PDB file of C-alpha atoms in Angstrom:
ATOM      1  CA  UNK A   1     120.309 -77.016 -96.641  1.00 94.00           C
ATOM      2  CA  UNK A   2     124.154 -77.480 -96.489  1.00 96.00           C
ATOM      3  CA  UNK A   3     125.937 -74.016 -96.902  1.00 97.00           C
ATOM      4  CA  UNK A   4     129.514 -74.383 -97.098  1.00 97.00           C
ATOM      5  CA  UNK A   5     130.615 -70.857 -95.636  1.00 97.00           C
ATOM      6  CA  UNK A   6     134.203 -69.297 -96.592  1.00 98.00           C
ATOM      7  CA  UNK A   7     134.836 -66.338 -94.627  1.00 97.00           C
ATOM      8  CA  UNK A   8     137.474 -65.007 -96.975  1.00 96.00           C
ATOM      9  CA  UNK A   9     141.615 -64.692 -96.966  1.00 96.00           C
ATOM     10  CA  UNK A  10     142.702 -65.441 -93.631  1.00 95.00           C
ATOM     11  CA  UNK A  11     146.015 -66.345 -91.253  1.00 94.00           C
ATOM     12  CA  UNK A  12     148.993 -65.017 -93.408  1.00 96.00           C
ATOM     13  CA  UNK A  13     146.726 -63.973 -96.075  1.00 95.00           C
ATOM     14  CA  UNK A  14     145.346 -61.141 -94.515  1.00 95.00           C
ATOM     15  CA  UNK A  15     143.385 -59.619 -97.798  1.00 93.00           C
ATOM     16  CA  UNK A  16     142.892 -56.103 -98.571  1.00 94.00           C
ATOM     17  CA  UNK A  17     143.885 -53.378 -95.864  1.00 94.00           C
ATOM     18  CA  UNK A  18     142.621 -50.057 -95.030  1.00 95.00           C
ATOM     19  CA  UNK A  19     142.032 -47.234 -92.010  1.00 95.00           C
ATOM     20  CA  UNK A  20     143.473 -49.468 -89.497  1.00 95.00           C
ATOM     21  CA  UNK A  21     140.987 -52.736 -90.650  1.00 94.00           C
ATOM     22  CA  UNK A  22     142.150 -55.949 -92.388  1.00 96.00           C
ATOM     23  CA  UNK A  23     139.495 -57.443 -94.705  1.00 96.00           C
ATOM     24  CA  UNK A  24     140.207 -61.001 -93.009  1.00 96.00           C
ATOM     25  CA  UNK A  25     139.086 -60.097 -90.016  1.00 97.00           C
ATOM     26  CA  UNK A  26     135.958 -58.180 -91.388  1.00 97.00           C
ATOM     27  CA  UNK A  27     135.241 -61.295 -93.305  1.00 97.00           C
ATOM     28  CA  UNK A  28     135.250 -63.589 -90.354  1.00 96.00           C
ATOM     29  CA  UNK A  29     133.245 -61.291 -88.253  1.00 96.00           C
ATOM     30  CA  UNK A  30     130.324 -61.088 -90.947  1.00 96.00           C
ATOM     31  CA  UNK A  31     130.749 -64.968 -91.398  1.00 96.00           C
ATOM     32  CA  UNK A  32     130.328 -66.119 -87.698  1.00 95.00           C
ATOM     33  CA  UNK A  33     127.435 -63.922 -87.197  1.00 94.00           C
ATOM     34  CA  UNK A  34     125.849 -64.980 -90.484  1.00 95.00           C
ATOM     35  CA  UNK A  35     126.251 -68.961 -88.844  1.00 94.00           C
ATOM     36  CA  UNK A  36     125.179 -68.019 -85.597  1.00 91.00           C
ATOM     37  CA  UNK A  37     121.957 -66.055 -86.845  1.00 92.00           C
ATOM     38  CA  UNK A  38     121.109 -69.250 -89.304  1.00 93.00           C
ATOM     39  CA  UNK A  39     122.067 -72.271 -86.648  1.00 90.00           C
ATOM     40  CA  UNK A  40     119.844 -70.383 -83.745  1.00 86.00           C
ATOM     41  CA  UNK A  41     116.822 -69.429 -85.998  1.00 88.00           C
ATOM     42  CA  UNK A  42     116.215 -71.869 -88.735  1.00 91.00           C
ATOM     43  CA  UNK A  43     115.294 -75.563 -88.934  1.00 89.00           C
ATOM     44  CA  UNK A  44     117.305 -77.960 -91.113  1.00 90.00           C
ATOM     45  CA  UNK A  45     120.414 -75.948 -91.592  1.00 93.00           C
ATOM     46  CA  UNK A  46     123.718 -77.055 -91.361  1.00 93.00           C
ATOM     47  CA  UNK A  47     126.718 -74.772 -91.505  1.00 95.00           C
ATOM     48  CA  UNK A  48     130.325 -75.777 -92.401  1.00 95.00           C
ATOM     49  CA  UNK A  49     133.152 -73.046 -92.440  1.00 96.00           C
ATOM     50  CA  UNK A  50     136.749 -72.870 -94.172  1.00 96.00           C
ATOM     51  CA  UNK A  51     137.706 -71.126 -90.974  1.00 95.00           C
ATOM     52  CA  UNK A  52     136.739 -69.969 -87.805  1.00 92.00           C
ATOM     53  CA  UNK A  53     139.516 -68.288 -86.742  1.00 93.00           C
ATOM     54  CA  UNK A  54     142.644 -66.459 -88.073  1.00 95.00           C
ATOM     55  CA  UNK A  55     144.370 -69.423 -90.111  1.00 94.00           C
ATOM     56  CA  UNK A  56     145.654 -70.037 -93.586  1.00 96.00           C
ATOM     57  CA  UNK A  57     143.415 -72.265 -96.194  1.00 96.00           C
ATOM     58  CA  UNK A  58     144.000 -71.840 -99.916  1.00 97.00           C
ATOM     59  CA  UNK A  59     141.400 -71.540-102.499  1.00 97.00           C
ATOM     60  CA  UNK A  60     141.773 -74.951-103.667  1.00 97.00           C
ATOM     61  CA  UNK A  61     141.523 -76.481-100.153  1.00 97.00           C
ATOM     62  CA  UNK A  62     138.481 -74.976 -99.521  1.00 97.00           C
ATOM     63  CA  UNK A  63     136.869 -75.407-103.065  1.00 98.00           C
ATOM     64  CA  UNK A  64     137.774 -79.114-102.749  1.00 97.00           C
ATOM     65  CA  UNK A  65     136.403 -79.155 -99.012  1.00 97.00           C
ATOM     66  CA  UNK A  66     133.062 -77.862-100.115  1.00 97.00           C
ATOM     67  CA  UNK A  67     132.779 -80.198-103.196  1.00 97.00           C
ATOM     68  CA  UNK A  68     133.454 -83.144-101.360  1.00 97.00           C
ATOM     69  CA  UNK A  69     131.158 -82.229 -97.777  1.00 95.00           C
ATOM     70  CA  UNK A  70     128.577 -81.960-100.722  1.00 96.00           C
ATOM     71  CA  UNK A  71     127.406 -78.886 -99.595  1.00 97.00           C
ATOM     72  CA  UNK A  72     124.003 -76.940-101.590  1.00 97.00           C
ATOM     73  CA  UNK A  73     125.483 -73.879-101.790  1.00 98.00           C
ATOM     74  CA  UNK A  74     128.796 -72.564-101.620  1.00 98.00           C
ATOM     75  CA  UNK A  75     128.957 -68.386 -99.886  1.00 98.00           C
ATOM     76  CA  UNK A  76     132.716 -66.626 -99.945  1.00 98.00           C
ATOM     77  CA  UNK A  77     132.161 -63.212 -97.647  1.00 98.00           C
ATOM     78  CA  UNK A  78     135.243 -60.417 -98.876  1.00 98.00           C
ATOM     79  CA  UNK A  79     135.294 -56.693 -98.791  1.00 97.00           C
ATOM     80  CA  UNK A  80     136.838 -54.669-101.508  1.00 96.00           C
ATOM     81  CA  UNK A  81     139.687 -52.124-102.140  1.00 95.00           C
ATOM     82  CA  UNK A  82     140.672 -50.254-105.015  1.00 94.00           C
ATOM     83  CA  UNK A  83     141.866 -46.228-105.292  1.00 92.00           C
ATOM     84  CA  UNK A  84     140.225 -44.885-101.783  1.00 92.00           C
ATOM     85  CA  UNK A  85     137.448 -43.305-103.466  1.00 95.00           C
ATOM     86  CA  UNK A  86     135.443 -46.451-104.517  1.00 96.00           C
ATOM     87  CA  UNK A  87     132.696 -47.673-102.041  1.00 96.00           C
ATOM     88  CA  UNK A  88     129.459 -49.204-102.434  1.00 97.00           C
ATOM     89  CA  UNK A  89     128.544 -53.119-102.103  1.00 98.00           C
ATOM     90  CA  UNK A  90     129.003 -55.664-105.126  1.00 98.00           C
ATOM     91  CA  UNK A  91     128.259 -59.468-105.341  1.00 98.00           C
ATOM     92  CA  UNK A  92     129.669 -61.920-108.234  1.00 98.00           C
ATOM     93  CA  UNK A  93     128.632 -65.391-109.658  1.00 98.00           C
ATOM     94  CA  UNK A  94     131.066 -67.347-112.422  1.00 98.00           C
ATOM     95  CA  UNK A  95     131.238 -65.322-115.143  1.00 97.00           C
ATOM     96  CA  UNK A  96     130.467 -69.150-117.571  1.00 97.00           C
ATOM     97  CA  UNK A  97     126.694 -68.955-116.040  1.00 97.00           C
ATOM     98  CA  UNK A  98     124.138 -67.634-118.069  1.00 97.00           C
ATOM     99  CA  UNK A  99     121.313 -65.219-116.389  1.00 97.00           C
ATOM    100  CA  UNK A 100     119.228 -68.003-115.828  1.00 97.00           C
ATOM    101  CA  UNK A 101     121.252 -70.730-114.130  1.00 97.00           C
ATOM    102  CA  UNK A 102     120.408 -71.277-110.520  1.00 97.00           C
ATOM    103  CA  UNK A 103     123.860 -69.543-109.241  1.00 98.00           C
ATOM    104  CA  UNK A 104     121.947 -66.375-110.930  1.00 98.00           C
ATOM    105  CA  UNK A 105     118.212 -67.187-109.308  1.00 97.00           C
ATOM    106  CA  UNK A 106     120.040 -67.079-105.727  1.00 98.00           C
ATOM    107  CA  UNK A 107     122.142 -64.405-106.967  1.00 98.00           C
ATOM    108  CA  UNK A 108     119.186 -62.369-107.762  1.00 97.00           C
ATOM    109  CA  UNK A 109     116.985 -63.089-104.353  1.00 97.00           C
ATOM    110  CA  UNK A 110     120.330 -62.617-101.829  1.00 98.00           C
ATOM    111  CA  UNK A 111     121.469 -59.364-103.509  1.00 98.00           C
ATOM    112  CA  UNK A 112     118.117 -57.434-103.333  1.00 96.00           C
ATOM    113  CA  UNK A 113     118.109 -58.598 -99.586  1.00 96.00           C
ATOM    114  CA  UNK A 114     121.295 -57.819 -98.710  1.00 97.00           C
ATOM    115  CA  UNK A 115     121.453 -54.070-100.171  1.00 95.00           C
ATOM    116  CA  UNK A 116     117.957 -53.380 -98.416  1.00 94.00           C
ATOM    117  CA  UNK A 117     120.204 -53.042 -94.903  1.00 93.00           C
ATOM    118  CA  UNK A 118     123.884 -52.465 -95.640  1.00 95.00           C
ATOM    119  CA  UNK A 119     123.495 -48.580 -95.755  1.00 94.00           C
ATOM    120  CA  UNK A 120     126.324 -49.006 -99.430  1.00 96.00           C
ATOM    121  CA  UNK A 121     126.061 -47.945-102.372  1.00 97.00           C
ATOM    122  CA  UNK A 122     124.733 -50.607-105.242  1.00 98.00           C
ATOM    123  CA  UNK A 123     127.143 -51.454-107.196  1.00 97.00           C
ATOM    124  CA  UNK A 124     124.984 -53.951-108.954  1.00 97.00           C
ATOM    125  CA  UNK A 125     125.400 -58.221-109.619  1.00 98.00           C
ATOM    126  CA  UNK A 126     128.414 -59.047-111.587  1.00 98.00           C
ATOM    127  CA  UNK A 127     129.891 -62.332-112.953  1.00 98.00           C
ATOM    128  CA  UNK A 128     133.620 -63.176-112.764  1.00 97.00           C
ATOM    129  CA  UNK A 129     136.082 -65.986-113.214  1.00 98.00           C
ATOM    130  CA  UNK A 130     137.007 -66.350-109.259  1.00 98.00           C
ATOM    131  CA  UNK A 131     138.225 -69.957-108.158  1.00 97.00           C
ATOM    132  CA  UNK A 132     135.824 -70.731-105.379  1.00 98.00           C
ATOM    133  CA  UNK A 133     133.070 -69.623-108.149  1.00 98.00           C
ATOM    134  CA  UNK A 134     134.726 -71.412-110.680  1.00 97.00           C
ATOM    135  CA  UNK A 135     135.444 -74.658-108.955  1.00 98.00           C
ATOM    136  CA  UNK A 136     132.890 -75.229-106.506  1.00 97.00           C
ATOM    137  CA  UNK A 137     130.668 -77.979-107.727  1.00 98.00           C
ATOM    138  CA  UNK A 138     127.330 -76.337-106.585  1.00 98.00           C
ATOM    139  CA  UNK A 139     125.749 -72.877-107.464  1.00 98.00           C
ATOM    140  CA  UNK A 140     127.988 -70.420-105.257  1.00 98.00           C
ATOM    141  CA  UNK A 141     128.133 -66.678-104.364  1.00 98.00           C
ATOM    142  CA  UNK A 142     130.860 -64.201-103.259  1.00 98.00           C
ATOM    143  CA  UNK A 143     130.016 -60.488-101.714  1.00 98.00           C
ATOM    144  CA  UNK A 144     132.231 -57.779-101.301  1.00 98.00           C
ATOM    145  CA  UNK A 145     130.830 -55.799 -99.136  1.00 98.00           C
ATOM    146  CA  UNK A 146     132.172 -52.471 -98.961  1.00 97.00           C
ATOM    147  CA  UNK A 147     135.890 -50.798-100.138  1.00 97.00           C
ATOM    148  CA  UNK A 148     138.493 -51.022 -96.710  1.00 97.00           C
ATOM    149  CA  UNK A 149     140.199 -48.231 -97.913  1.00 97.00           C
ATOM    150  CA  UNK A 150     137.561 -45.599 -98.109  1.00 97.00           C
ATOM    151  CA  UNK A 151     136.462 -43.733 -94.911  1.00 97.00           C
ATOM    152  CA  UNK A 152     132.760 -44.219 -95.423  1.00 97.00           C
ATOM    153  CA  UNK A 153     132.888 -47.893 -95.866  1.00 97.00           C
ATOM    154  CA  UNK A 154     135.427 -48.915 -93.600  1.00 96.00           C
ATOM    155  CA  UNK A 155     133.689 -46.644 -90.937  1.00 96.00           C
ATOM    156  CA  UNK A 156     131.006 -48.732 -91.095  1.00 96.00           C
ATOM    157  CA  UNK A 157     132.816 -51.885 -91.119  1.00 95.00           C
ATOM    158  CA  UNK A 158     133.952 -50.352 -86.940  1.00 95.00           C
ATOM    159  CA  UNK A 159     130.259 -50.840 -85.908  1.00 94.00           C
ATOM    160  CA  UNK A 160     128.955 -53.820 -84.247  1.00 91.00           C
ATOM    161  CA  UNK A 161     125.443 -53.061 -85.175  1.00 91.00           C
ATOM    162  CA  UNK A 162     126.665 -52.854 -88.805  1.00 93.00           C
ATOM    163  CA  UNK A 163     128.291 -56.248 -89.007  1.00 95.00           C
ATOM    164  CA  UNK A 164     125.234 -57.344 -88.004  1.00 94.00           C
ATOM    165  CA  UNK A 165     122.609 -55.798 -90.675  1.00 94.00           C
ATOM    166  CA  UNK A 166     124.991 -57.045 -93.110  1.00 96.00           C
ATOM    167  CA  UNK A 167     125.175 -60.525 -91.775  1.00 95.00           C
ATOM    168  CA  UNK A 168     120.660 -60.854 -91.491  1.00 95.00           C
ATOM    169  CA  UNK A 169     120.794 -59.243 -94.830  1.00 95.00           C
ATOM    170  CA  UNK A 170     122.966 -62.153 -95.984  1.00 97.00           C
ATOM    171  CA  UNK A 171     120.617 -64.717 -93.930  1.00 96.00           C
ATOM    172  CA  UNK A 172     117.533 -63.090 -95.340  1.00 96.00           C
ATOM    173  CA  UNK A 173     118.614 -63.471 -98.597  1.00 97.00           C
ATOM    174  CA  UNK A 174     119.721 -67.547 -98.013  1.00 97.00           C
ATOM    175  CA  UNK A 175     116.107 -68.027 -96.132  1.00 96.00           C
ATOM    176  CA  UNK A 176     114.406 -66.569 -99.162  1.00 96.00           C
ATOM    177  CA  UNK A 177     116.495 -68.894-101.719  1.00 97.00           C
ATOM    178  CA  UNK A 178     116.250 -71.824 -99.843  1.00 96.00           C
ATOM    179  CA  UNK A 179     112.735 -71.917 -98.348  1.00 95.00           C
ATOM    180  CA  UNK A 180     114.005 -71.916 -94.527  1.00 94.00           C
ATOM    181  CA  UNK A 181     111.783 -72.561 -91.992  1.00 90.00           C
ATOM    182  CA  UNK A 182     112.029 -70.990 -88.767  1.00 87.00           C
ATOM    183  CA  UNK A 183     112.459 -73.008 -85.826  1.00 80.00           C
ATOM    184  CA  UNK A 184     109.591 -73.731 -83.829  1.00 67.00           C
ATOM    185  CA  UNK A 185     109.587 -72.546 -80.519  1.00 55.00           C
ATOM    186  CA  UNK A 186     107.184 -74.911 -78.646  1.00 48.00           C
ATOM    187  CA  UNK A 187     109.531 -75.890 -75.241  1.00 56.00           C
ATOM    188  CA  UNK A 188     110.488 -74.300 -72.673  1.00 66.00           C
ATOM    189  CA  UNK A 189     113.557 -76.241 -72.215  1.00 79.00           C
ATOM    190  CA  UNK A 190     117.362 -74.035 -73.299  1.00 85.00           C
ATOM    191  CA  UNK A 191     120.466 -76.166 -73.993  1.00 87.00           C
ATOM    192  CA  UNK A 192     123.484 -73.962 -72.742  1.00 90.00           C
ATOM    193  CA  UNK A 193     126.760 -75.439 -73.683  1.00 92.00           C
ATOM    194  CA  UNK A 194     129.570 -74.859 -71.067  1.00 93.00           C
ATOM    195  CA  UNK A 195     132.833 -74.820 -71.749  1.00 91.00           C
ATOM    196  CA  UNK A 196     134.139 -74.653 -68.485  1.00 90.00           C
ATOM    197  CA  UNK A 197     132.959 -74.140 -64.853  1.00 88.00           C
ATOM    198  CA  UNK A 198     135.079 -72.359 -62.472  1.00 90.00           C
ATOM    199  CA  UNK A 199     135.524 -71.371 -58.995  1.00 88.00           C
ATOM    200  CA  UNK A 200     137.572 -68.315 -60.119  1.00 90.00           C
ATOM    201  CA  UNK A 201     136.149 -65.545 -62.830  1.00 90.00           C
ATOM    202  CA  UNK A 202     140.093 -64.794 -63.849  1.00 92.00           C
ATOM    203  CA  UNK A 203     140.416 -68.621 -65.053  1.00 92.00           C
ATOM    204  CA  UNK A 204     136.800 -68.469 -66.505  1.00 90.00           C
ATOM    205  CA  UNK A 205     137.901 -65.327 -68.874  1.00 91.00           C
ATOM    206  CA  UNK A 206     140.883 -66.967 -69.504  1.00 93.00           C
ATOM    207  CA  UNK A 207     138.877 -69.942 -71.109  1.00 94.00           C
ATOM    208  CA  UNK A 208     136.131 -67.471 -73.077  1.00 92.00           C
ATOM    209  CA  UNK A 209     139.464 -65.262 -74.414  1.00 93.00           C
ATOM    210  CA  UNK A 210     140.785 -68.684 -75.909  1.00 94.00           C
ATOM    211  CA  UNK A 211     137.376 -69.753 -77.484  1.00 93.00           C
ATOM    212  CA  UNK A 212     137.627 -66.152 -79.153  1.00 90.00           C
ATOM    213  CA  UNK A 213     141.160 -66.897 -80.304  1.00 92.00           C
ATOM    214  CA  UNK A 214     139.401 -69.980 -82.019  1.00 91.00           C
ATOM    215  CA  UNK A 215     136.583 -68.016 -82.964  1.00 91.00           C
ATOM    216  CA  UNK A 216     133.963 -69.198 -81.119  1.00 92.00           C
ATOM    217  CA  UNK A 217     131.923 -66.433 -79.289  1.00 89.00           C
ATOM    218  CA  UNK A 218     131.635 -67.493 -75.578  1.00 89.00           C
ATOM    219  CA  UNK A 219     130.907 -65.388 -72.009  1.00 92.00           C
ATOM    220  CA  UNK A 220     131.436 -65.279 -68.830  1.00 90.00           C
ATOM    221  CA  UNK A 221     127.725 -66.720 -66.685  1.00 88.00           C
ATOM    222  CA  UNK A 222     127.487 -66.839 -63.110  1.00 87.00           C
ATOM    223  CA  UNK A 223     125.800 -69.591 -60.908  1.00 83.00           C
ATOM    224  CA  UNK A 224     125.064 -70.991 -57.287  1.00 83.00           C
ATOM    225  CA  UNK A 225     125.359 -74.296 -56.868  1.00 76.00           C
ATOM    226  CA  UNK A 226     125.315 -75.647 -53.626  1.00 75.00           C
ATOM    227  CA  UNK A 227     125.503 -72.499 -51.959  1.00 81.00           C
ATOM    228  CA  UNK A 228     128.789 -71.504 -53.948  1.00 85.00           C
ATOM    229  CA  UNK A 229     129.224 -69.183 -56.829  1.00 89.00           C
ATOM    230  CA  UNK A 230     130.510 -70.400 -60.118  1.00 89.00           C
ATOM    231  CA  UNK A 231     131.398 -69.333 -63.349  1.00 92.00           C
ATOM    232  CA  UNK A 232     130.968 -70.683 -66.470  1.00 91.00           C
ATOM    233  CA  UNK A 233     132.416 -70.158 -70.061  1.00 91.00           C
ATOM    234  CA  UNK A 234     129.395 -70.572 -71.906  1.00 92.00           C
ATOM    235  CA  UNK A 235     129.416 -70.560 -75.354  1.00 92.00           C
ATOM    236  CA  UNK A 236     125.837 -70.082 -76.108  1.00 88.00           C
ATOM    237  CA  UNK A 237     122.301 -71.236 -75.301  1.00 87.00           C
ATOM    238  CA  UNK A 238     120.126 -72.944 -77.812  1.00 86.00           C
ATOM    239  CA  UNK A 239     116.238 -73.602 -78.532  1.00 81.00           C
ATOM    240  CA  UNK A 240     117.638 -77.255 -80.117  1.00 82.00           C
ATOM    241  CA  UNK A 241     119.592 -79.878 -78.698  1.00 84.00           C
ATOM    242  CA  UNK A 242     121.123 -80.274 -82.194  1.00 85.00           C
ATOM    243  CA  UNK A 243     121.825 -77.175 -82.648  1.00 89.00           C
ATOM    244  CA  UNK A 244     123.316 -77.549 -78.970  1.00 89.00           C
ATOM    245  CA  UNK A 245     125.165 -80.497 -79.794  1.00 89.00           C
ATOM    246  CA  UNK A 246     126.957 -78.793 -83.106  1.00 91.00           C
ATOM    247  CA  UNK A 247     127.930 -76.105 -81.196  1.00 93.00           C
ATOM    248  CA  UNK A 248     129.660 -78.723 -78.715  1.00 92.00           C
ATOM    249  CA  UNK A 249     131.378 -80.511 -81.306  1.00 92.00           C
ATOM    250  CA  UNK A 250     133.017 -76.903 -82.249  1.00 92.00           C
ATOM    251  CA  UNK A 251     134.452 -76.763 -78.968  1.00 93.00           C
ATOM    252  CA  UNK A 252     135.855 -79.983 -78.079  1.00 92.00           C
ATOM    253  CA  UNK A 253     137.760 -79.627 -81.762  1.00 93.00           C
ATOM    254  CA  UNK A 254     139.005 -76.579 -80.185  1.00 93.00           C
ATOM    255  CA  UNK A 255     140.505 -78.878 -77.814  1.00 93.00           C
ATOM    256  CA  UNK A 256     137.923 -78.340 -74.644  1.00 91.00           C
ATOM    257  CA  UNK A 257     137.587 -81.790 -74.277  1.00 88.00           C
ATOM    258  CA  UNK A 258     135.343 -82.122 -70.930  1.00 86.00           C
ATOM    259  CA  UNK A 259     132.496 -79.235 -72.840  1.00 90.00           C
ATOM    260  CA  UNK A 260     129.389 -80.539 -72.118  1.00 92.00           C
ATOM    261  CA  UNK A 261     125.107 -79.413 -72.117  1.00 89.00           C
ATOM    262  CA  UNK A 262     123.127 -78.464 -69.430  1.00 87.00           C
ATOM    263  CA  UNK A 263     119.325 -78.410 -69.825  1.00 81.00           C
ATOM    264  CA  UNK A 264     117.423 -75.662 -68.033  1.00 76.00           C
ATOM    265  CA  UNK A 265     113.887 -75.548 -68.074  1.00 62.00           C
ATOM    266  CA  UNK A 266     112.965 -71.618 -67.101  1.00 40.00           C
ATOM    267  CA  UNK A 267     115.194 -70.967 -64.032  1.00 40.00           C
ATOM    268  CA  UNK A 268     115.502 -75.005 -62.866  1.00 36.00           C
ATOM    269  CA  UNK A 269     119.059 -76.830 -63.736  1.00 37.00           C
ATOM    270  CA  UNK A 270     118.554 -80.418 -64.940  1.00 35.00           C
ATOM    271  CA  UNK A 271     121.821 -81.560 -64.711  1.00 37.00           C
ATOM    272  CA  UNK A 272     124.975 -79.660 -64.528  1.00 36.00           C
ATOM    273  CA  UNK A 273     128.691 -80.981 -64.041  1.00 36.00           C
ATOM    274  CA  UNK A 274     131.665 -78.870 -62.128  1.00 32.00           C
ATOM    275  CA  UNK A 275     135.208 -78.397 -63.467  1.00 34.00           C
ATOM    276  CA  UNK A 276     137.942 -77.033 -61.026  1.00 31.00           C
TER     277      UNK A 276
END
């Protein structure tokens, strides 16, 4: 399955606004954990985002960026804002489908997941006439989940643990519609992509606070090699060498060019190359 995933607003468009949150950044935050949660646990998925980190991209850019990838299914993640006192959790397909067309069927099957763990109020499934629903060749989906501006909602949008819920609810919904498989856990063998090694922690951080600035989640690891201790920027560890592989590809774009995998079967390094 090809989701084309469009964490919404972004960069100068920064979206709806409320108790010291922007909606961009909520949006991104639900988005990358919704692609890390689907790349790590399910076979045959492949993920393609609008944006990773805090940059501009207009509607049509990413509409026309989805269409031509060819992606199955087209997901727009927004949070709402209207008078303060409005809250609760809403979800829209293009108001031209009827109640049957697909768009509706995944509609249907990603809501009723999604409002089993977001702790909002139901606002229901709603149709409207919303560019990336509109122009996106395949069925597609935008949430709004929650209002910014009231204190309930946007409380909830501070918690970690939240962003979370809301992002499996999201991925339990997708796995439901599109018949994902789990990935099958039958190695030992972990593919750890590092972004960096380092003699010095201080340069380490440095490198994992510039893979967040891209938005690529990363952390500091520490090894002994040779009798020395190292530290890596590693920017996750993976069941899959594909998975492994896409993850690499994410952070050589981000211009760390020497990123590479190491292979570690339980605590024994295969292979492992040092960066000063």
């Amino acid at each position: 399955m090809k989701l084309y995933l469009d964490p919404g607003h972004g960069g100068t468009d920064s979206g709806a606004t409320g108790n010291g949150l922007l909606e961009k950044n909520v949006n991104l935050d639900i988005a990358l954990r919704i692609r890390s949660i689907l790349v790590n646990n399910y076979e045959n998925v492949d993920v393609q985002m609008s944006r990773t980190g805090d940059t501009t991209k207009s509607l049509q850019q990413r509409t026309n960026e989805a269409n031509a990838w060819g992606a199955d299914y087209f997901l727009s993640i927004h949070c709402n804002a209207f008078n303060g006192s409005a809250q609760g959790y809403e979800d829209y397909i293009y108001s031209g489908l009827s109640d049957s067309s697909p768009s509706a069927g995944y509609q249907n099957t990603i809501h009723a997941e999604i409002i089993k763990v977001n702790q909002l109020q139901n606002r229901g499934k709603k149709k409207g006439n919303l560019h990336v629903l509109r122009e996106s060749n395949m069925p597609a989906l935008l949430t709004e989940n929650g209002f910014i501006d009231n204190v309930h909602d946007s409380n909830l949008m501070k918690q970690s643990s939240w962003l979370q819920n809301v992002a499996q609810g999201h991925v339990n919904g997708l796995a439901i519609a599109f018949n994902l498989q789990p990935q099958q856990d039958d190695s030992d063998i972990i593919y750890k992509v590092v972004a960096g090694s380092f003699r010095s922690r201080d340069n380490a951080e440095e490198r994992v606070a510039f893979l967040s600035s891209r938005g690529i989640e990363s952390f500091v690891a520490t090894v002994t090699i040779s009798g020395e201790i190292w530290y890596r920027a590693q920017a996750g560890a993976f069941s899959t060498r594909a998975n492994a592989e896409t993850r690499l590809n994410e952070v050589k774009n981000a211009g760390i060019t020497d990123a590479y995998i190491i292979s570690e079967q339980q605590t024994t390094v295969l292979q492992s190359t040092i960066n000063e």
